[in-house]
XYZ file of C-alpha atoms in Angstrom:
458
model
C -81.543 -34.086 51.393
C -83.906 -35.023 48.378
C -85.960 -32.914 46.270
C -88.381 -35.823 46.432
C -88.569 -35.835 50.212
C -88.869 -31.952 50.051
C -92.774 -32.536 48.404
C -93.589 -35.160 50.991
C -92.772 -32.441 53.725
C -95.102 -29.985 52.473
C -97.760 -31.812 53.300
C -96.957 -31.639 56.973
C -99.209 -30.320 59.381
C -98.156 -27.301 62.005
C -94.915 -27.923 64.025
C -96.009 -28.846 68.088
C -94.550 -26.154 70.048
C -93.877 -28.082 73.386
C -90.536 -29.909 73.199
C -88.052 -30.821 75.782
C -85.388 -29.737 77.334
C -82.711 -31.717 75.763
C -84.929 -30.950 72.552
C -86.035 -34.189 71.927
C -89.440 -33.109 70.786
C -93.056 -34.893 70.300
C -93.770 -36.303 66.867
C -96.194 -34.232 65.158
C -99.281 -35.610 63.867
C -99.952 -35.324 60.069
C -103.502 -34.047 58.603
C -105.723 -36.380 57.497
C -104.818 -36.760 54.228
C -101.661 -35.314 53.775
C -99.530 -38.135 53.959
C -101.076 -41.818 53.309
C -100.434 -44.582 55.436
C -98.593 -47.434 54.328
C -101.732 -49.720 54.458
C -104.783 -47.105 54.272
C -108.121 -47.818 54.731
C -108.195 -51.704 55.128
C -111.890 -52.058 55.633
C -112.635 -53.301 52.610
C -109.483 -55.374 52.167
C -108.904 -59.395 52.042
C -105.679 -58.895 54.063
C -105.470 -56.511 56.808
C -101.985 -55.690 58.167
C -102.536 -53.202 61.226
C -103.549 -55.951 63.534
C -100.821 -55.626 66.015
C -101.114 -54.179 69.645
C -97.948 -52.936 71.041
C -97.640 -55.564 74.019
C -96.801 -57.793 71.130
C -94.484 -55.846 69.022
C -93.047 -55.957 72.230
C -92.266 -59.454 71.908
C -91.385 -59.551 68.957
C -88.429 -57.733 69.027
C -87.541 -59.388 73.208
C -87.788 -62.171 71.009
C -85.348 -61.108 68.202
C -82.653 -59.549 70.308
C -82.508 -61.343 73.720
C -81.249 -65.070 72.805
C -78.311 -62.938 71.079
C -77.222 -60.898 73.660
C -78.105 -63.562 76.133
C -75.404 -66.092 74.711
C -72.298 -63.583 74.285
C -72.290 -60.996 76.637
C -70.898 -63.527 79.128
C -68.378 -64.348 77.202
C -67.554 -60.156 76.768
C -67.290 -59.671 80.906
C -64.313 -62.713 80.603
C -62.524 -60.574 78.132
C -62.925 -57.261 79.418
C -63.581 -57.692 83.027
C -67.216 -57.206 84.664
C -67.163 -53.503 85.329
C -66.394 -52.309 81.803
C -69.071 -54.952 80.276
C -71.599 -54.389 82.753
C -71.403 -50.363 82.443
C -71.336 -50.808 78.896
C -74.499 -52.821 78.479
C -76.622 -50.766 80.622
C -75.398 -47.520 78.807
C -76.112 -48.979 75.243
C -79.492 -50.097 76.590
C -80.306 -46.350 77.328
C -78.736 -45.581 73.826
C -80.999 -47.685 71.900
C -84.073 -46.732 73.691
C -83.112 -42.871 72.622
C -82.516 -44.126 69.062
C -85.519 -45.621 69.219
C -87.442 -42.734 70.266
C -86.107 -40.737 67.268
C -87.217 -43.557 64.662
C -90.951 -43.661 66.134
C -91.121 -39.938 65.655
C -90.211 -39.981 62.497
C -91.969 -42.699 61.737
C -94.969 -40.997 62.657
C -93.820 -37.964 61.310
C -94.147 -39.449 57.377
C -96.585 -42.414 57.977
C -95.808 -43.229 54.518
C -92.306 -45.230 55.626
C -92.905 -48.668 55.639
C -88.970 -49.763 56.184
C -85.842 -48.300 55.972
C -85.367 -48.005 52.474
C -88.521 -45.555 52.668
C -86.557 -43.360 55.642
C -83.442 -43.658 53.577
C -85.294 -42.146 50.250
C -87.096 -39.151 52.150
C -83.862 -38.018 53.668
C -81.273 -39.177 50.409
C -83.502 -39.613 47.724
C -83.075 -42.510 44.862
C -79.350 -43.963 46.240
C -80.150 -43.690 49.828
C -83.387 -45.992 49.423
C -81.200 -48.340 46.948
C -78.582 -48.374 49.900
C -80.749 -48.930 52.987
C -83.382 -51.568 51.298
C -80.173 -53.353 50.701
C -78.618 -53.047 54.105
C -81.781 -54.357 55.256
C -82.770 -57.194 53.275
C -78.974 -58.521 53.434
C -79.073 -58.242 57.370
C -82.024 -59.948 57.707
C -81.212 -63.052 55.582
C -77.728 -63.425 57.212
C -79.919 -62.741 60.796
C -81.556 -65.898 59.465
C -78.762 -67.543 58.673
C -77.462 -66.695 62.615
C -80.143 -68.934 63.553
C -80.025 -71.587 61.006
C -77.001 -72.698 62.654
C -77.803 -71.687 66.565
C -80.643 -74.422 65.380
C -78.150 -76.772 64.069
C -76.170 -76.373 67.327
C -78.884 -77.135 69.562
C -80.331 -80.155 67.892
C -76.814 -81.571 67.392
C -76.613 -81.243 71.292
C -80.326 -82.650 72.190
C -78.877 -85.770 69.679
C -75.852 -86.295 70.502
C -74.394 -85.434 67.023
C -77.143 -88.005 65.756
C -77.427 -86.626 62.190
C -75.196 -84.846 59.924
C -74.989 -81.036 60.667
C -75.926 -80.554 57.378
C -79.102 -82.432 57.677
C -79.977 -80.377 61.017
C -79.476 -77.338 59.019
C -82.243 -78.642 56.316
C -84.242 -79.586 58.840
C -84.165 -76.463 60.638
C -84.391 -74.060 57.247
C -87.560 -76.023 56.162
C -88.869 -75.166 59.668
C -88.077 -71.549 59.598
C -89.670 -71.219 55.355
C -92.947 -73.051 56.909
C -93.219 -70.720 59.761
C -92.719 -67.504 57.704
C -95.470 -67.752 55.264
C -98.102 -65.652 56.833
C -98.806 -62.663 54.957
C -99.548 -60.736 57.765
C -97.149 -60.337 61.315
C -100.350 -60.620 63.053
C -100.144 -64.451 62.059
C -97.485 -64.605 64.018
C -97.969 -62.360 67.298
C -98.585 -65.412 69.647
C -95.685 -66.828 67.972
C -93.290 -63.748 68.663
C -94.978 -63.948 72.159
C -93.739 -68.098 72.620
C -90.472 -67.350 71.778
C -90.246 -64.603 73.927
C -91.126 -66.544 77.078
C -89.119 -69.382 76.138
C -85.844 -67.538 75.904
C -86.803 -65.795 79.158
C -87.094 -69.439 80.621
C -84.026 -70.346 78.691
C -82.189 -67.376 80.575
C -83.416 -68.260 84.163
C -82.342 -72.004 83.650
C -79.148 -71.237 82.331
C -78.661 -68.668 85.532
C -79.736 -71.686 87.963
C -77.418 -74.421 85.934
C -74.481 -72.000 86.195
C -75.550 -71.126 90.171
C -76.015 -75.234 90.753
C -72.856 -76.097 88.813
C -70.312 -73.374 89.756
C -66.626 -74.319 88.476
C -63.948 -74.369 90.795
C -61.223 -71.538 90.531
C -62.704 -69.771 88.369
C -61.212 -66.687 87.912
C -63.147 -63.210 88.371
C -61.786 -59.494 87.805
C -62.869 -56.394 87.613
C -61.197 -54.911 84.678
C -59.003 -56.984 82.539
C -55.610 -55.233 80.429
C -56.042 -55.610 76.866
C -55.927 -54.306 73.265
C -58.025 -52.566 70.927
C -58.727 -55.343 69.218
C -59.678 -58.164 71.817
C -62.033 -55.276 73.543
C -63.798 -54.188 70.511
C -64.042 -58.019 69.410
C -65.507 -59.117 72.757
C -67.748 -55.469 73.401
C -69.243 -56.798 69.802
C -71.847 -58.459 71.440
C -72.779 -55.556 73.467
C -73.286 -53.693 70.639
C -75.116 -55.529 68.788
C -77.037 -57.101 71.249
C -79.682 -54.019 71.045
C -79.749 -54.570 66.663
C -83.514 -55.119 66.239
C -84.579 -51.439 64.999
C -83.671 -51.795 61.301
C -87.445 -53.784 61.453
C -89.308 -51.493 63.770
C -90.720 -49.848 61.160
C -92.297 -52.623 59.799
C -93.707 -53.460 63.125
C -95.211 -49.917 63.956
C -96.608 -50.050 59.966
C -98.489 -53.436 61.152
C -99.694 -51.764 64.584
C -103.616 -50.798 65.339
C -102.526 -47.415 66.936
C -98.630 -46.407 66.159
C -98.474 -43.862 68.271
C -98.115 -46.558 71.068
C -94.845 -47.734 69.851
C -92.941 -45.952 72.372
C -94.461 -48.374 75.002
C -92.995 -51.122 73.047
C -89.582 -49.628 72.826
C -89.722 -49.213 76.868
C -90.661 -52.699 77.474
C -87.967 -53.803 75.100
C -84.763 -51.895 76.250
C -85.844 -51.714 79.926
C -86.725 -55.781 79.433
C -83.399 -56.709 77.496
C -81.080 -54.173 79.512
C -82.017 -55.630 82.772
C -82.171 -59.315 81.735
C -78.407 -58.851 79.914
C -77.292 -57.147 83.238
C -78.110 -59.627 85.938
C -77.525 -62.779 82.907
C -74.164 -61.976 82.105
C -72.904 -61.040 85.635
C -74.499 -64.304 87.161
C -72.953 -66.579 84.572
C -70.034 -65.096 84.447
C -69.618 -64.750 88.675
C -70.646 -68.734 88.351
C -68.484 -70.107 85.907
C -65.598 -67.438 85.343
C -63.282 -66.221 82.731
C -63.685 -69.950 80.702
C -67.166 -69.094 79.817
C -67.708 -69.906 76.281
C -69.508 -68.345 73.586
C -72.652 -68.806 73.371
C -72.790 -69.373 77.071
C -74.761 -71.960 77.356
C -71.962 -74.324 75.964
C -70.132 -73.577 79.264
C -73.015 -75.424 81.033
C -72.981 -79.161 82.314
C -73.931 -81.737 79.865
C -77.889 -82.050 80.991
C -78.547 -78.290 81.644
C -76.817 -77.140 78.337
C -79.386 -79.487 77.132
C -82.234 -78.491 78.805
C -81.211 -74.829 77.902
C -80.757 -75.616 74.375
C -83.860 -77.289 74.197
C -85.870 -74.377 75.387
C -83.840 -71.637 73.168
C -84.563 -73.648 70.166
C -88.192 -72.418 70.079
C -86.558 -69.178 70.078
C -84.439 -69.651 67.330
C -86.769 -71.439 64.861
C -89.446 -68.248 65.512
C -86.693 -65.257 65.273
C -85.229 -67.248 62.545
C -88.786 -67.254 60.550
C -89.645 -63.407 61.926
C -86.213 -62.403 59.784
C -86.867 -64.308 56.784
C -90.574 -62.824 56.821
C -88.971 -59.076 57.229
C -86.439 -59.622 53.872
C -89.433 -60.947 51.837
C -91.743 -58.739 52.692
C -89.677 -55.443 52.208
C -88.882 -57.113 48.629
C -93.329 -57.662 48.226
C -93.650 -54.597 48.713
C -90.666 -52.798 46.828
C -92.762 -54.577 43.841
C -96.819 -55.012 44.657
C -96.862 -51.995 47.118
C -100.583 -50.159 46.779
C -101.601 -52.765 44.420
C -104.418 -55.821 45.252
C -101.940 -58.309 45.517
C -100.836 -56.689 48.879
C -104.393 -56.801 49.887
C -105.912 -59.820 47.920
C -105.323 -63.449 47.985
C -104.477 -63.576 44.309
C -102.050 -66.359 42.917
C -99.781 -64.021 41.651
C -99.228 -61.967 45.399
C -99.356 -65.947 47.327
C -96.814 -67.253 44.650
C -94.369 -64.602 44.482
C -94.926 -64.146 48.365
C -93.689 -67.845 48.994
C -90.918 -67.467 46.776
C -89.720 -64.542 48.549
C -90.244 -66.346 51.724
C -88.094 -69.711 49.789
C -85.253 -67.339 48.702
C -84.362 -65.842 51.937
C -84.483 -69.219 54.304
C -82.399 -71.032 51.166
C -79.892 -67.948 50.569
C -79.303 -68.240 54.282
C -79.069 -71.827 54.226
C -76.663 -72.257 51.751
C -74.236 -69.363 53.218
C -74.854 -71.098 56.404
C -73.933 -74.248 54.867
C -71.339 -73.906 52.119
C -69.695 -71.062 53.631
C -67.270 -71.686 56.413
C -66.933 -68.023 57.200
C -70.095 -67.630 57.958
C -70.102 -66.911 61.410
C -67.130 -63.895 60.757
C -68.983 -62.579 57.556
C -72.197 -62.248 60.255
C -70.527 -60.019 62.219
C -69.205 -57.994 59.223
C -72.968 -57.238 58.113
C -73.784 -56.532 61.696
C -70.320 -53.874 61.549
C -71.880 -52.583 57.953
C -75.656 -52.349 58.915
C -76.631 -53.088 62.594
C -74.163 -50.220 63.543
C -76.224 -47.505 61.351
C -79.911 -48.940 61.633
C -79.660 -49.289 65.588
C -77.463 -45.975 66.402
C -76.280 -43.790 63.387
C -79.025 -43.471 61.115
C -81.014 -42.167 64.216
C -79.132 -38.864 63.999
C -79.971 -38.382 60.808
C -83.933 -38.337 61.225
C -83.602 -36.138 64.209
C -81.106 -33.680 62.324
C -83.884 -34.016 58.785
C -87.037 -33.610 60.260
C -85.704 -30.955 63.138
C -84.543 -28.815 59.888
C -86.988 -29.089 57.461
C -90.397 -29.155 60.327
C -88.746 -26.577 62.370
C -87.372 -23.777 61.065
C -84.491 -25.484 58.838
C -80.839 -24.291 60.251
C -82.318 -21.736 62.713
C -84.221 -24.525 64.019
C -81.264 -26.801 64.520
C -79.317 -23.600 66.388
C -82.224 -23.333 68.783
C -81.672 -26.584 69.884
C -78.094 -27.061 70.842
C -78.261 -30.154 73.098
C -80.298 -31.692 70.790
C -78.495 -31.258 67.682
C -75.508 -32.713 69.609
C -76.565 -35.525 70.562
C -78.008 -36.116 66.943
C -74.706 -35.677 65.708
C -73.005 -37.938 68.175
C -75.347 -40.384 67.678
C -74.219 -40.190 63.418
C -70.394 -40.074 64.566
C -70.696 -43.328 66.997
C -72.887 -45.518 64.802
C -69.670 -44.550 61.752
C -67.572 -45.372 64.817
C -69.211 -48.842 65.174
C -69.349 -49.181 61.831
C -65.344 -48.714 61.418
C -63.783 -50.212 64.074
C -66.370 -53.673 64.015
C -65.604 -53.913 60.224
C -62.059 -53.530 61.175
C -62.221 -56.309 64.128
C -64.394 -58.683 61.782
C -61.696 -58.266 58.690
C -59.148 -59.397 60.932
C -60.493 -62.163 62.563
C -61.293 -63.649 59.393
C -57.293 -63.106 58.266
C -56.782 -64.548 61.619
C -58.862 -67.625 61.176
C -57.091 -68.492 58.087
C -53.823 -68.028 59.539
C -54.484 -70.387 61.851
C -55.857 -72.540 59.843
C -59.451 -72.292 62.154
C -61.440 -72.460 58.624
C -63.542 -75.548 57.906
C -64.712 -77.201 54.636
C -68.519 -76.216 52.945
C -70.978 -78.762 53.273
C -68.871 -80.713 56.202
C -70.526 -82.640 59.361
């Protein structure tokens, strides 16, 4: 714990004494003035941020996490049988909405974090700021990259192969720099909000393609034998199917009244959990143990079309809402409190479209020159997704339980809490571990095989 973090704390106000049972207490509520808001007072500012209601962080992060989840977990129930997938996904979902709960408290708890880097300094100081701004920033840009090439996919599909991949991939990168360039996420709530519906629509197509086309034989089990290795590959997409939290920080900073958060995070994981739940086991119960990854590949010709062309709002608008997250936690590593966050002044618009340039066109040349991509993906999802969606949870419960509530003797008065906080640490290391593991090895594997293309290839 930081010295550093130690001053921030005394500013707190008076620890709530209602909590919980399972001692998974109410955030407390700082004085006015003892800790300052990421934004302040915006009255008198050019560029207001806190313009979002929580209906539409909401969608954002549906947005972000569904057309994931939606396209592998599918493929996860023909690997590891239905039962296993199915009771896996609907346990993670109630995971990640308890993770989330213990970020919005201690969000609100220190006002003052903006992103993780800001969590990761109160509770490590210096190195654990360094560390997390990192994690984030390199997530997000290969999140973007993710996209780049579900793009490329779909408009190779809706053309028949008509251009170059490459050229789709330009195409689609412009796209995504254009549509991150507002300053402000509340240029781009109605946005977050398309993209939510369309991968919604995307989903229930997909479901009625697989239900109109079912293939013939398919094969359906229940549990399927296998190793370490081919579970924790396919239960990957479970996983990380729930990875949108490492930005919810960013979202609550941008929201009118951040104490309504929570009733984002409900709409979110009950939303996503149900929607992966009935998705996967329809597909899968439709089309069997050949179904592909991402599913909609395992479609007929017109309806993996028709899919495609609907999930490609989705990924143009996720892929701009992660290249907006890596420049902006970069903007304000370097112009935070100063009038070019709040101003329209050519130095804050011309480093801001840089920033917004660098992370589509890092992404766009990984995505392009590098033909691991894809593996190196889920080897930042291992290293980060792991910690910002599960582990690091822990660790705000465990920092602000001890040092807003009676340090150690605090933590002893609430057993079942403290457990779980720990467990929560020990499985997001787990994740961390064993999917770092899985994605090392399938990249040996690849080139083994000799799976591993050329850069800059149609």
């Amino acid at each position: 714990m930081s010295a550093a973090s130690n001053r921030t704390l005394d500013n707190k106000a008076e620890a709530i004494d209602t909590e919980d049972a399972i001692g998974i207490y109410p955030a407390k509520t700082a004085e006015k003035g003892a800790a300052e808001d990421v934004f302040g007072d915006e009255e008198d500012h050019a560029i207001r941020y806190k313009t979002l209601s929580w209906p539409f962080v909401a969608a954002f992060m549906i947005a972000e996490i569904v057309s994931n989840g939606m396209l592998t977990l599918p493929n996860a129930m023909a690997v590891v049988g239905i039962v296993p997938s199915l009771i896996l996904t609907i346990f993670l979902g109630i995971f990640a909405l308890y993770t989330a709960k213990l970020l919005i408290d201690f969000k609100l708890n220190h006002p003052e974090v903006h992103n993780m880097g800001d969590a990761g300094y109160i509770m490590f100081g210096p190195i654990g700021r360094e560390i997390l701004s990192a994690g984030t920033v390199i997530f997000a840009i290969f999140a973007v990259g993710s996209e780049i090439l579900s793009g490329q996919l779909a408009l190779s599909m809706l053309s028949n192969n008509g251009l170059c991949a490459v050229a789709f991939l330009a195409i689609f990168s412009a796209a995504i720099f254009l549509l991150s360039l507002p300053r402000t996420l509340g240029g781009l709530d109605w946005l977050g909000l398309l993209s939510a519906i369309f991968i919604t629509i995307c989903g229930f197509l997909a479901m009625v393609g697989a239900g109109a086309n079912p293939v013939p034989g398919r094969v359906i089990v229940a549990t399927v034998p296998t190793t370490f290795y081919e579970a924790f590959l396919a239960i990957t997409g479970p996983v990380f199917s729930y990875a949108v939290l490492f930005r919810f920080f960013i979202l609550i900073s941008e929201m009118r009244k951040p104490e309504d958060a929570m009733k984002a995070a409900w709409v979110l994981q009950g939303f996503s959990t149900a929607f992966y739940a009935v998705f996967s086991v329809v597909v899968y119960v439709y089309i069997g143990s050949t179904v592909a990854s991402p599913a909609l590949l395992s479609l007929p010709p017109v309806w993996s079309k028709i899919t495609f062309a609907l999930g490609l709002v989705n990924f143009l608008i996720s892929g701009a809402l992660y290249a907006h997250t890596a420049a902006k936690l970069i903007f304000f590593r370097f112009f935070r409190r100063s009038r070019h966050v709040y101003s329209h002044t050519p130095l804050g618009w011309g480093v801001w479209i840089f920033l917004c340039f660098a992370s589509t066109g890092i992404a766009f040349v990984f995505a392009t020159a590098v033909p691991i991509f894809s593996y190196l993906a889920g080897i930042t999802a291992s290293l980060f997704a792991s910690w910002y969606t599960y582990g690091v949870a822990g660790f705000f419960w465990l920092y602000d339980t001890f040092y807003l509530r009676g340090g150690s003797d605090g933590l002893k008065r609430r057993p079942f809490g403290t457990m779980l906080a720990t467990s929560t640490v020990i499985a997001g290391a787990f994740m961390c571990v064993a999917g770092t593991y899985v994605s090392a090895k399938l990249i040996a594997d690849a080139y083994r095989e000799g799976l591993v293309g050329k850069p800059f290839t149609c």
